[in-house]
Structure formats: C-alpha cells, structure tokens
Short mmCIF file of C-alpha atoms (C1' of nucleotides) in Angstrom, two decimals:
data_model
loop_
_atom_site.label_atom_id
_atom_site.label_comp_id
_atom_site.label_asym_id
_atom_site.label_seq_id
_atom_site.Cartn_x
_atom_site.Cartn_y
_atom_site.Cartn_z
CA MET V 1 -31.22 -17.42 0.85
CA LEU V 2 -27.62 -16.66 -0.13
CA ARG V 3 -25.51 -19.71 -0.71
CA GLU V 4 -22.84 -20.06 1.95
CA ASP V 5 -20.35 -21.84 -0.32
CA VAL V 6 -20.45 -18.89 -2.70
CA THR V 7 -19.93 -16.46 0.17
CA GLU V 8 -16.95 -18.46 1.35
CA ALA V 9 -15.44 -18.60 -2.13
CA ILE V 10 -15.66 -14.83 -2.34
CA ARG V 11 -14.03 -14.37 1.05
CA ALA V 12 -11.16 -16.62 0.08
CA ALA V 13 -10.76 -14.81 -3.22
CA VAL V 14 -10.57 -11.47 -1.46
CA PHE V 15 -7.70 -12.65 0.70
CA GLU V 16 -5.85 -13.92 -2.32
CA GLU V 17 -6.42 -10.78 -4.33
CA LEU V 18 -5.46 -8.63 -1.40
CA ALA V 19 -2.21 -10.53 -1.04
CA SER V 20 -1.34 -10.60 -4.71
CA VAL V 21 -2.29 -7.13 -5.95
CA GLY V 22 -3.14 -5.15 -2.81
CA TYR V 23 -6.17 -3.18 -1.75
CA ALA V 24 -5.74 -0.31 -4.18
CA ARG V 25 -5.47 -2.47 -7.28
CA MET V 26 -8.04 -4.99 -6.18
CA SER V 27 -11.28 -4.92 -8.21
CA ILE V 28 -14.67 -6.47 -7.75
CA GLU V 29 -14.35 -7.98 -11.19
CA GLY V 30 -11.07 -9.56 -10.23
CA ILE V 31 -12.50 -10.99 -7.04
CA ALA V 32 -15.48 -12.50 -8.84
CA ARG V 33 -13.21 -13.89 -11.52
CA ARG V 34 -10.93 -15.54 -8.98
CA ALA V 35 -13.86 -16.88 -6.98
CA GLY V 36 -15.47 -18.29 -10.13
CA VAL V 37 -18.56 -16.28 -9.44
CA GLY V 38 -20.63 -13.58 -11.09
CA LYS V 39 -20.18 -9.95 -10.08
CA THR V 40 -23.81 -10.06 -9.07
CA ALA V 41 -23.06 -12.51 -6.28
CA VAL V 42 -20.54 -10.12 -4.79
CA TYR V 43 -22.68 -7.01 -5.01
CA ARG V 44 -25.59 -8.89 -3.52
CA ARG V 45 -23.52 -9.33 -0.35
CA TRP V 46 -21.39 -6.22 -0.04
CA ARG V 47 -21.93 -2.73 -1.33
CA SER V 48 -18.31 -2.06 -2.19
CA LYS V 49 -14.71 -3.14 -1.95
CA LEU V 50 -14.37 -1.15 1.25
CA HIS V 51 -17.30 -2.87 2.97
CA LEU V 52 -15.96 -6.22 1.92
CA VAL V 53 -12.55 -5.63 3.41
CA LEU V 54 -13.85 -4.01 6.57
CA ASP V 55 -16.06 -7.05 7.09
CA LEU V 56 -13.14 -9.45 6.73
CA VAL V 57 -10.86 -7.46 9.00
CA SER V 58 -13.48 -7.25 11.71
CA ALA V 59 -14.07 -10.96 11.46
CA ILE V 60 -10.39 -11.58 12.13
CA ALA V 61 -10.32 -9.08 14.95
CA VAL V 62 -13.03 -10.97 16.79
CA GLN V 63 -10.93 -14.13 16.98
CA GLY V 64 -8.31 -12.80 19.37
CA LEU V 65 -5.16 -14.61 20.38
CA PRO V 66 -4.57 -17.02 23.25
CA ALA V 67 -2.79 -15.36 26.19
CA PRO V 68 0.50 -17.01 27.16
CA ASP V 69 0.88 -17.83 30.85
CA THR V 70 4.18 -19.56 31.53
CA GLY V 71 4.73 -17.97 34.91
CA SER V 72 7.61 -15.73 33.88
CA LEU V 73 7.91 -12.57 31.83
CA GLU V 74 10.61 -13.92 29.60
CA GLY V 75 8.70 -17.16 29.06
CA ASP V 76 5.55 -15.32 28.13
CA LEU V 77 7.42 -13.11 25.70
CA ARG V 78 9.09 -16.09 24.14
CA LEU V 79 5.76 -17.78 23.57
CA LEU V 80 4.19 -14.63 22.19
CA TYR V 81 7.06 -14.25 19.74
CA GLU V 82 6.76 -17.85 18.59
CA VAL V 83 3.10 -17.43 17.76
CA THR V 84 3.51 -14.00 16.21
CA SER V 85 6.47 -14.89 14.05
CA ARG V 86 4.73 -17.99 12.80
CA ALA V 87 1.73 -15.89 11.80
CA LEU V 88 3.93 -13.32 10.07
CA ARG V 89 5.74 -16.04 8.15
CA HIS V 90 2.58 -16.82 6.18
CA PRO V 91 2.93 -14.95 2.88
CA VAL V 92 -0.73 -13.97 2.92
CA ALA V 93 -0.40 -12.22 6.26
CA SER V 94 2.94 -10.61 5.53
CA GLN V 95 1.59 -9.17 2.28
CA ILE V 96 -1.81 -8.08 3.52
CA ILE V 97 -0.79 -6.47 6.80
CA PRO V 98 1.53 -3.80 5.45
CA ASP V 99 -0.82 -3.20 2.57
CA LEU V 100 -3.82 -2.48 4.75
CA GLN V 101 -1.62 -0.60 7.13
CA ALA V 102 -0.58 1.75 4.34
CA GLU V 103 -4.15 2.08 3.18
CA ALA V 104 -5.20 2.98 6.70
CA ALA V 105 -3.13 6.13 6.45
CA ARG V 106 -5.62 7.32 3.86
CA ASN V 107 -8.86 5.72 4.92
CA PRO V 108 -10.12 6.34 8.48
CA GLU V 109 -12.53 3.40 8.37
CA ILE V 110 -9.77 0.97 7.54
CA ALA V 111 -7.59 2.60 10.16
CA GLU V 112 -10.26 2.09 12.79
CA ALA V 113 -10.85 -1.52 11.83
CA LEU V 114 -7.15 -2.25 11.97
CA GLN V 115 -6.76 -0.49 15.30
CA LYS V 116 -9.52 -2.63 16.69
CA ALA V 117 -7.95 -5.80 15.37
CA LEU V 118 -4.63 -4.71 16.79
CA ARG V 119 -6.12 -3.89 20.16
CA GLU V 120 -7.87 -7.24 20.44
CA GLY V 121 -4.89 -9.11 19.10
CA GLN V 122 -1.24 -8.33 19.63
CA HIS V 123 -1.87 -5.31 21.79
CA GLY V 124 -4.22 -7.12 24.13
CA VAL V 125 -1.98 -10.12 24.60
CA ALA V 126 1.11 -7.99 25.20
CA SER V 127 -0.83 -5.93 27.68
CA GLY V 128 -1.82 -9.07 29.58
CA ILE V 129 1.78 -10.24 29.71
CA VAL V 130 3.01 -6.94 31.09
CA ARG V 131 0.28 -6.71 33.73
CA ALA V 132 0.88 -10.27 34.88
CA ALA V 133 4.58 -9.48 35.26
CA VAL V 134 3.74 -6.42 37.35
CA GLU V 135 1.48 -8.44 39.62
CA ARG V 136 4.18 -11.07 39.91
CA GLY V 137 6.62 -8.39 40.96
CA GLU V 138 8.88 -8.88 37.96
CA LEU V 139 8.20 -5.36 36.78
CA ARG V 140 7.89 -2.19 38.81
CA GLU V 141 4.48 -1.05 39.93
CA GLY V 142 4.42 2.21 37.94
CA THR V 143 5.56 0.64 34.64
CA ASP V 144 4.61 2.77 31.64
CA GLU V 145 2.36 0.36 29.80
CA GLU V 146 2.29 2.18 26.48
CA LEU V 147 6.05 2.25 26.26
CA ALA V 148 6.20 -1.35 27.39
CA LEU V 149 3.92 -2.45 24.55
CA ASP V 150 6.12 -0.70 22.01
CA LEU V 151 9.19 -2.41 23.39
CA VAL V 152 7.45 -5.78 23.25
CA SER V 153 5.95 -5.58 19.75
CA GLY V 154 8.21 -3.21 17.87
CA PRO V 155 11.41 -5.17 17.28
CA LEU V 156 9.80 -8.32 15.90
CA TYR V 157 7.54 -6.34 13.59
CA TRP V 158 10.47 -4.27 12.41
CA ARG V 159 12.52 -7.33 11.61
CA SER V 160 9.77 -9.47 10.09
CA VAL V 161 7.85 -6.88 8.12
CA VAL V 162 10.14 -3.92 7.50
CA VAL V 163 13.61 -5.41 7.21
CA ARG V 164 12.16 -8.74 6.08
CA ALA V 165 15.19 -10.63 7.31
CA GLU V 166 14.89 -14.22 8.33
CA LEU V 167 14.85 -15.19 11.99
CA ASP V 168 17.70 -17.55 12.67
CA LYS V 169 17.55 -20.19 15.33
CA GLY V 170 17.72 -18.66 18.78
CA TYR V 171 16.77 -15.18 17.65
CA LEU V 172 13.41 -15.22 19.36
CA ALA V 173 14.90 -16.42 22.62
CA ARG V 174 17.54 -13.70 22.64
CA LEU V 175 14.93 -11.14 21.70
CA ALA V 176 12.79 -12.21 24.62
CA THR V 177 15.73 -11.94 27.00
CA ALA V 178 16.72 -8.48 25.82
CA THR V 179 13.15 -7.22 25.84
CA ALA V 180 12.56 -8.46 29.37
CA ALA V 181 15.72 -6.64 30.44
CA GLY V 182 14.52 -3.45 28.79
CA LEU V 183 11.15 -3.72 30.50
CA ARG V 184 12.74 -4.12 33.90
CA ALA V 185 14.51 -0.81 33.37
CA LEU V 186 11.19 1.05 33.17
CA MET K 1 18.26 20.35 -22.90
CA LEU K 2 15.58 19.37 -20.41
CA ARG K 3 14.40 22.24 -18.25
CA GLU K 4 15.37 21.75 -14.64
CA ASP K 5 12.38 23.63 -13.23
CA VAL K 6 10.04 21.25 -15.04
CA THR K 7 11.95 18.26 -13.72
CA GLU K 8 11.71 19.63 -10.21
CA ALA K 9 7.99 20.28 -10.53
CA ILE K 10 7.48 16.67 -11.58
CA ARG K 11 9.54 15.36 -8.68
CA ALA K 12 7.51 17.40 -6.21
CA ALA K 13 4.26 16.25 -7.80
CA VAL K 14 5.29 12.63 -7.49
CA PHE K 15 5.86 13.03 -3.77
CA GLU K 16 2.47 14.64 -3.35
CA GLU K 17 0.67 12.05 -5.43
CA LEU K 18 2.47 9.26 -3.64
CA ALA K 19 1.36 10.66 -0.31
CA SER K 20 -2.22 11.33 -1.29
CA VAL K 21 -3.20 8.31 -3.39
CA GLY K 22 -0.31 5.90 -3.01
CA TYR K 23 1.91 4.12 -5.52
CA ALA K 24 -0.72 1.76 -6.89
CA ARG K 25 -3.27 4.43 -7.70
CA MET K 26 -0.76 6.97 -8.89
CA SER K 27 -0.92 7.70 -12.61
CA ILE K 28 1.37 9.54 -14.99
CA GLU K 29 -1.58 11.65 -16.04
CA GLY K 30 -2.20 12.60 -12.45
CA ILE K 31 1.42 13.52 -11.88
CA ALA K 32 1.54 15.69 -15.00
CA ARG K 33 -1.71 17.35 -14.02
CA ARG K 34 -0.49 18.16 -10.54
CA ALA K 35 2.85 19.40 -11.82
CA GLY K 36 1.13 21.59 -14.41
CA VAL K 37 3.02 19.85 -17.16
CA GLY K 38 2.33 17.78 -20.24
CA LYS K 39 2.53 14.00 -20.10
CA THR K 40 5.25 14.35 -22.73
CA ALA K 41 7.54 16.08 -20.26
CA VAL K 42 7.28 13.16 -17.86
CA TYR K 43 7.80 10.43 -20.46
CA ARG K 44 10.76 12.32 -21.86
CA ARG K 45 12.51 11.86 -18.48
CA TRP K 46 11.33 8.52 -17.14
CA ARG K 47 10.09 5.45 -18.94
CA SER K 48 7.45 4.55 -16.36
CA LYS K 49 5.99 5.12 -12.95
CA LEU K 50 8.34 2.52 -11.55
CA HIS K 51 11.48 4.18 -12.90
CA LEU K 52 10.29 7.50 -11.57
CA VAL K 53 9.80 6.22 -8.06
CA LEU K 54 12.99 4.18 -8.02
CA ASP K 55 14.87 7.29 -9.06
CA LEU K 56 13.39 9.36 -6.24
CA VAL K 57 13.97 6.71 -3.61
CA SER K 58 17.61 6.28 -4.65
CA ALA K 59 18.10 10.02 -4.52
CA ILE K 60 16.91 10.05 -0.92
CA ALA K 61 19.04 7.05 -0.03
CA VAL K 62 22.18 8.87 -1.14
CA GLN K 63 21.68 11.67 1.37
CA GLY K 64 22.29 9.60 4.50
CA LEU K 65 21.80 10.78 8.04
CA PRO K 66 24.24 12.48 10.39
CA ALA K 67 25.66 10.07 12.98
CA PRO K 68 25.07 11.11 16.60
CA ASP K 69 28.13 11.14 18.83
CA THR K 70 27.28 12.30 22.32
CA GLY K 71 29.73 10.03 24.08
CA SER K 72 27.14 7.73 25.63
CA LEU K 73 24.88 5.01 24.28
CA GLU K 74 21.76 6.47 25.83
CA GLY K 75 22.62 9.95 24.59
CA ASP K 76 23.19 8.71 21.06
CA LEU K 77 19.91 6.81 21.07
CA ARG K 78 18.08 9.83 22.37
CA LEU K 79 19.44 11.98 19.58
CA LEU K 80 18.67 9.37 16.95
CA TYR K 81 15.10 9.16 18.19
CA GLU K 82 14.65 12.91 18.12
CA VAL K 83 15.74 13.09 14.50
CA THR K 84 13.79 10.02 13.43
CA SER K 85 10.56 10.97 15.12
CA ARG K 86 10.72 14.44 13.65
CA ALA K 87 11.10 12.94 10.20
CA LEU K 88 8.24 10.52 10.75
CA ARG K 89 6.00 13.32 11.94
CA HIS K 90 5.94 14.83 8.46
CA PRO K 91 2.71 13.61 6.83
CA VAL K 92 4.44 13.07 3.52
CA ALA K 93 6.95 10.68 5.04
CA SER K 94 4.48 8.86 7.22
CA GLN K 95 2.19 8.24 4.24
CA ILE K 96 4.82 7.35 1.70
CA ILE K 97 6.95 5.03 3.79
CA PRO K 98 4.32 2.40 4.63
CA ASP K 99 2.94 2.66 1.13
CA LEU K 100 6.24 1.89 -0.57
CA GLN K 101 6.98 -0.67 2.08
CA ALA K 102 3.77 -2.51 1.19
CA GLU K 103 4.54 -2.20 -2.50
CA ALA K 104 7.98 -3.64 -1.89
CA ALA K 105 6.36 -6.92 -0.87
CA ARG K 106 5.25 -7.28 -4.48
CA ASN K 107 7.97 -5.54 -6.43
CA PRO K 108 11.57 -6.68 -5.95
CA GLU K 109 13.02 -3.54 -7.50
CA ILE K 110 11.21 -1.32 -5.05
CA ALA K 111 12.19 -3.65 -2.25
CA GLU K 112 15.82 -3.39 -3.20
CA ALA K 113 15.73 0.39 -3.45
CA LEU K 114 14.08 0.64 -0.05
CA GLN K 115 16.54 -1.77 1.50
CA LYS K 116 19.37 0.35 0.20
CA ALA K 117 17.82 3.52 1.58
CA LEU K 118 17.26 1.79 4.88
CA ARG K 119 20.82 0.52 5.01
CA GLU K 120 22.30 3.91 4.32
CA GLY K 121 19.88 5.65 6.62
CA GLN K 122 18.41 4.34 9.85
CA HIS K 123 20.27 1.07 9.71
CA GLY K 124 23.64 2.66 9.17
CA VAL K 125 23.28 5.20 11.89
CA ALA K 126 22.03 2.66 14.42
CA SER K 127 24.87 0.40 13.52
CA GLY K 128 27.37 3.19 14.17
CA ILE K 129 25.83 3.89 17.57
CA VAL K 130 26.03 0.26 18.62
CA ARG K 131 29.62 -0.17 17.47
CA ALA K 132 30.72 2.99 19.22
CA ALA K 133 29.11 1.71 22.43
CA VAL K 134 30.98 -1.57 22.08
CA GLU K 135 34.30 0.21 21.62
CA ARG K 136 33.51 2.42 24.58
CA GLY K 137 32.89 -0.69 26.66
CA GLU K 138 29.21 0.11 27.28
CA LEU K 139 28.16 -3.02 25.43
CA ARG K 140 29.69 -6.48 25.47
CA GLU K 141 32.21 -7.41 22.85
CA GLY K 142 30.15 -10.15 21.22
CA THR K 143 26.94 -8.10 20.97
CA ASP K 144 24.57 -9.48 18.33
CA GLU K 145 24.38 -6.52 15.99
CA GLU K 146 21.34 -7.62 14.03
CA LEU K 147 19.28 -8.08 17.13
CA ALA K 148 20.61 -4.81 18.50
CA LEU K 149 19.43 -2.92 15.44
CA ASP K 150 15.95 -4.37 15.78
CA LEU K 151 15.80 -3.33 19.41
CA VAL K 152 16.93 0.17 18.52
CA SER K 153 14.67 0.84 15.54
CA GLY K 154 11.62 -1.34 16.13
CA PRO K 155 9.77 0.31 18.98
CA LEU K 156 9.74 3.84 17.59
CA TYR K 157 8.64 2.61 14.16
CA TRP K 158 5.94 0.50 15.71
CA ARG K 159 4.57 3.39 17.70
CA SER K 160 4.91 6.08 15.04
CA VAL K 161 3.87 4.19 11.95
CA VAL K 162 1.84 1.17 13.03
CA VAL K 163 0.03 2.27 16.17
CA ARG K 164 0.16 5.89 15.07
CA ALA K 165 -0.08 7.15 18.62
CA GLU K 166 1.39 10.49 19.55
CA LEU K 167 4.66 10.70 21.41
CA ASP K 168 4.11 12.55 24.64
CA LYS K 169 6.79 14.60 26.32
CA GLY K 170 9.49 12.40 27.79
CA TYR K 171 8.58 9.35 25.74
CA LEU K 172 11.73 9.42 23.66
CA ALA K 173 13.93 9.79 26.74
CA ARG K 174 12.30 6.83 28.47
CA LEU K 175 12.50 4.81 25.27
CA ALA K 176 16.21 5.55 25.01
CA THR K 177 16.76 4.47 28.62
CA ALA K 178 14.85 1.23 28.22
CA THR K 179 16.48 0.41 24.90
CA ALA K 180 19.96 0.98 26.31
CA ALA K 181 19.11 -1.37 29.16
CA GLY K 182 17.90 -4.01 26.72
CA LEU K 183 21.09 -3.71 24.68
CA ARG K 184 23.25 -4.15 27.74
CA ALA K 185 21.54 -7.48 28.35
CA LEU K 186 22.80 -8.88 25.03
"C1'" DT X 1 18.99 35.27 -37.54
"C1'" DC X 2 17.91 30.75 -37.81
"C1'" DA X 3 17.44 25.89 -36.55
"C1'" DC X 4 16.63 22.89 -32.99
"C1'" DG X 5 14.45 20.90 -29.25
"C1'" DA X 6 11.66 21.04 -25.22
"C1'" DC X 7 7.28 22.80 -24.01
"C1'" DG X 8 1.79 22.30 -23.13
"C1'" DA X 9 -2.18 20.80 -25.38
"C1'" DT X 10 -4.97 17.64 -27.67
"C1'" DA X 11 -6.35 13.49 -29.78
"C1'" DC X 12 -5.73 8.71 -30.79
"C1'" DG X 13 -7.32 3.52 -30.13
"C1'" DG X 14 -7.15 0.23 -26.57
"C1'" DT X 15 -7.77 -1.64 -21.95
"C1'" DT X 16 -9.87 -2.03 -17.48
"C1'" DG X 17 -13.16 -1.48 -14.05
"C1'" DC X 18 -17.30 0.74 -12.46
"C1'" DG X 19 -22.30 -0.32 -10.93
"C1'" DT X 20 -26.56 -1.76 -13.18
"C1'" DT X 21 -29.63 -4.55 -15.85
"C1'" DC X 22 -31.39 -8.48 -18.08
"C1'" DC X 23 -31.15 -13.28 -19.20
"C1'" DG X 24 -32.13 -18.39 -18.84
"C1'" DA X 25 -30.84 -22.16 -15.66
"C1'" DC X 26 -31.08 -24.33 -11.43
"C1'" DG X 27 -32.72 -25.78 -6.75
"C1'" DT X 28 -35.28 -25.50 -2.77
"C1'" DG X 29 -39.51 -24.92 0.08
"C1'" DC X 30 -44.18 -25.01 0.10
"C1'" DG C 1 -45.46 -29.08 -9.58
"C1'" DC C 2 -45.06 -24.21 -8.99
"C1'" DA C 3 -43.15 -19.90 -7.58
"C1'" DC C 4 -39.37 -17.54 -5.90
"C1'" DG C 5 -34.73 -16.15 -5.38
"C1'" DT C 6 -30.02 -17.01 -6.27
"C1'" DC C 7 -26.85 -18.47 -9.63
"C1'" DG C 8 -23.24 -17.36 -13.65
"C1'" DG C 9 -22.91 -14.86 -17.81
"C1'" DA C 10 -23.22 -11.11 -20.80
"C1'" DA C 11 -23.95 -6.54 -22.02
"C1'" DC C 12 -24.70 -1.65 -20.99
"C1'" DG C 13 -22.76 3.46 -20.92
"C1'" DC C 14 -19.32 5.83 -18.46
"C1'" DA C 15 -14.87 7.08 -16.73
"C1'" DA C 16 -9.86 6.91 -16.16
"C1'" DC C 17 -5.28 5.86 -18.03
"C1'" DC C 18 -2.27 3.79 -20.95
"C1'" DG C 19 1.71 5.09 -24.30
"C1'" DT C 20 2.13 7.42 -28.74
"C1'" DA C 21 1.73 10.97 -32.14
"C1'" DT C 22 1.09 15.47 -33.81
"C1'" DC C 23 0.19 20.15 -33.27
"C1'" DG C 24 1.98 25.34 -32.89
"C1'" DT C 25 4.76 28.07 -29.46
"C1'" DC C 26 8.72 29.64 -27.30
"C1'" DG C 27 13.72 30.08 -25.65
"C1'" DT C 28 18.26 29.26 -26.42
"C1'" DG C 29 22.81 28.38 -28.72
"C1'" DA C 30 25.35 28.67 -32.80
#
DNA sequence: TCACGACGATACGGTTGCGTTCCGACGTGC
DNA sequence: GCACGTCGGAACGCAACCGTATCGTCGTGA
C-alpha cells in the first residue's frame, strides 16, 4: 500500500516546482528532492512528468466553481470577477496557468486537460451567468454565447495575466458594468 | 566583420526553435544546428540565450503597428481586430507569445522587454483608438483608459490564445460592436 | 599578395537529468 | 514473529548541453 502522506508531499512539490521553474524545466529528480522523497516513490506512482501533471490538472478540473446567483447580470459578473481575481492573485496560480497554457500549444494531452478544466471552471460558470440573464430577460434571446463568454472572461485575464497590472479599488465593479453593457448590445 | 547572412540565419533559427520547443528547452546547440552554423558564430554575437531572445523581442517592439483611422470607434476596432487576429493566426506567433509570456513570470528582463513590445504595439494602438473616440465625442470625457484597453484587447486574446477556438465569419464584426457598446458605458 | 578575422567542425571536462536497479531499514497485517 | 512491500539513498550507463579552445579553410581589405 502506497503511503498517502508521501503521495501528498509529491503533489505539493509538483505545484511548487511548476510555479518556480515551469513545466519544461521541471525534473523528476527535482520534484523528489523538494518533496524529500526518493525518485522511486515518484516513479512508483506516475510513469512520467506528463502523467503527473495531467493527473493534477484533472484533479483541479473536477472541483468546479460555485455559480453566482445574485439575481442580476451585473451582480453575477461582479461576484465572478471577485472570485476569479482572488484566485489569479495567488502567485502559484498566476505562474502555473500561463506556463501550462504555453505548454498546451505543443502538447495535445495538456491542451485537452486544460480545455476540460476551463470548461468545467470559468467557462461553465460564465455560461451559467449568461443563460440566467437570458432567461431573466436581461439579455436578448438569440445572444451569441461564444462571443459572450469571450467578453466576460477576456478582459480580466488580459489584465491579470498578460498585462499583470494591479486591480485598483473599484476596477472590478466598473469592469462588470461595462461588460454587462457590452453583452446587452449582442 | 560578422557576416550578415549568418546573423540572419541564426535569428530565423531562434524563432523556429522558440516556436517548436519553447524558451526553456531551447539550446544554443540546437539553434546553431538548425541554422547550419557553428556554436562559435552564435556566441560571437550574443552572450547567452537570454540576450539573444531579448534582442529579438526588442527588434519586434521597435516596429510598431499602423494606427487605424476609419473615423468611427467601431470601424477602428474592427480594423484593429482584423490585423491582430491575422497576426495571431500565424503558428509562430501563437506559439511564441504565450511561451515568452509564461517565461516573463519568472524572468524580469523578459517581462520588461515584453511589456515594452506590448506598449508600443497593441497597447499603443488601442490607446490611440480610444483617445480619438473621446475627441470625436463617441466616448465620455472621463473614460477610464486602463479599463478601456482591457475591454478592447482582452476578448480577442482570450479567444485566440487561451481558448484557441476559431473565429468564424462575422465574429470580429460582432466583437467590435459589443466592445464599442461596452466602452460607451464607461 | 598577404594578413586578418570570421567561418564550420570537433573535442574538451563538467553538469544535469533520464529511467532502472539494488540496498538495508522500517512498519504493518496476518 | 514473519513475510511482504514501501521507504530513502545510492549508483548505474546514457544522453544532451554548457561555455571554451583549437583546428584548417576561406573571403575580403589593405
């Protein structure tokens, strides 16, 4: 029987390695070293670096996010942005996400795992918000959902991850207002 | 005197290596191999992989983009999106950009170079569009420019680079319409 | 014509990680 | 109290690069 505490130490080490050196530079030896564990323990659980990471990403994907339901489009967006921006503020997340995202451009398996996580996370929640707004009559019946999701998720990602500028007080509220206005124009 | 054709071959090889294996995995040996050149030729020009990449990124940053001026906010956005999406469609760009972006989270020098390229590229153009719209009276006087830039650039980046979904006919036009509406709400 | 310098090629010792194998120690279940 | 399987640690041969040095070749400018 594999020891669970060892497994957990390895998982934690992978996250740390992923954040500090990235997927490409990450090595099994480095993971074992950081976890205070023999290489054997790692190989006994996962066949390779790829399997290890895919496993972790899938595990996260399963979690899913809570769906906001404030009764208004703008309120829902505001809540979604609060949660998302808090998650993206964690250094671990903000380092790992773009790293894996870049890696996905080269590795179809990672791409698929990330897509799944995205679909069950951000994408799913945003989709729920938009549909609720349509049912409520806040958005038109024929609203282009794909475009709507891009309008909802794009700006915050751009600012947090690409531009990496800080979000001053009130930014999220104004973003929610502007986004809701854009959605109503669809 | 360093031979210019050799220099150019190295530059091209770097782009290809960057696209196919990424910054982290890229090696001087690999670059020289791909360029059909001795390692000596590379080291004679650049001290390291980092200097090489910084040099290339700066070179791109200098170029700058042409500023659209169609006379209307929506028209300008439309044109900007056409140009941007065409650029992002190139596999080389769509592989290299997220890769360097991820690397920037770890390396301040790369981050700075990318920020500069961003400022003189996408950011600058978008900024010009927004300001022109304000002068024209299409947008309010006190428009929050930072937020405006996120609204302009975020959605297309999200869709092209993160979600990696294709842009069907008419998408860019609808995106421009929705974005203009969002901006007017600021 | 001659000297200089960049060229590609090759080799150097050193480092790192690969994936595997063997070890003795420990702990748990029977 | 015994057997089994996991544990960390160490070593294996192999491969890739590092950055440097040293070749003989070739093209160009003085």
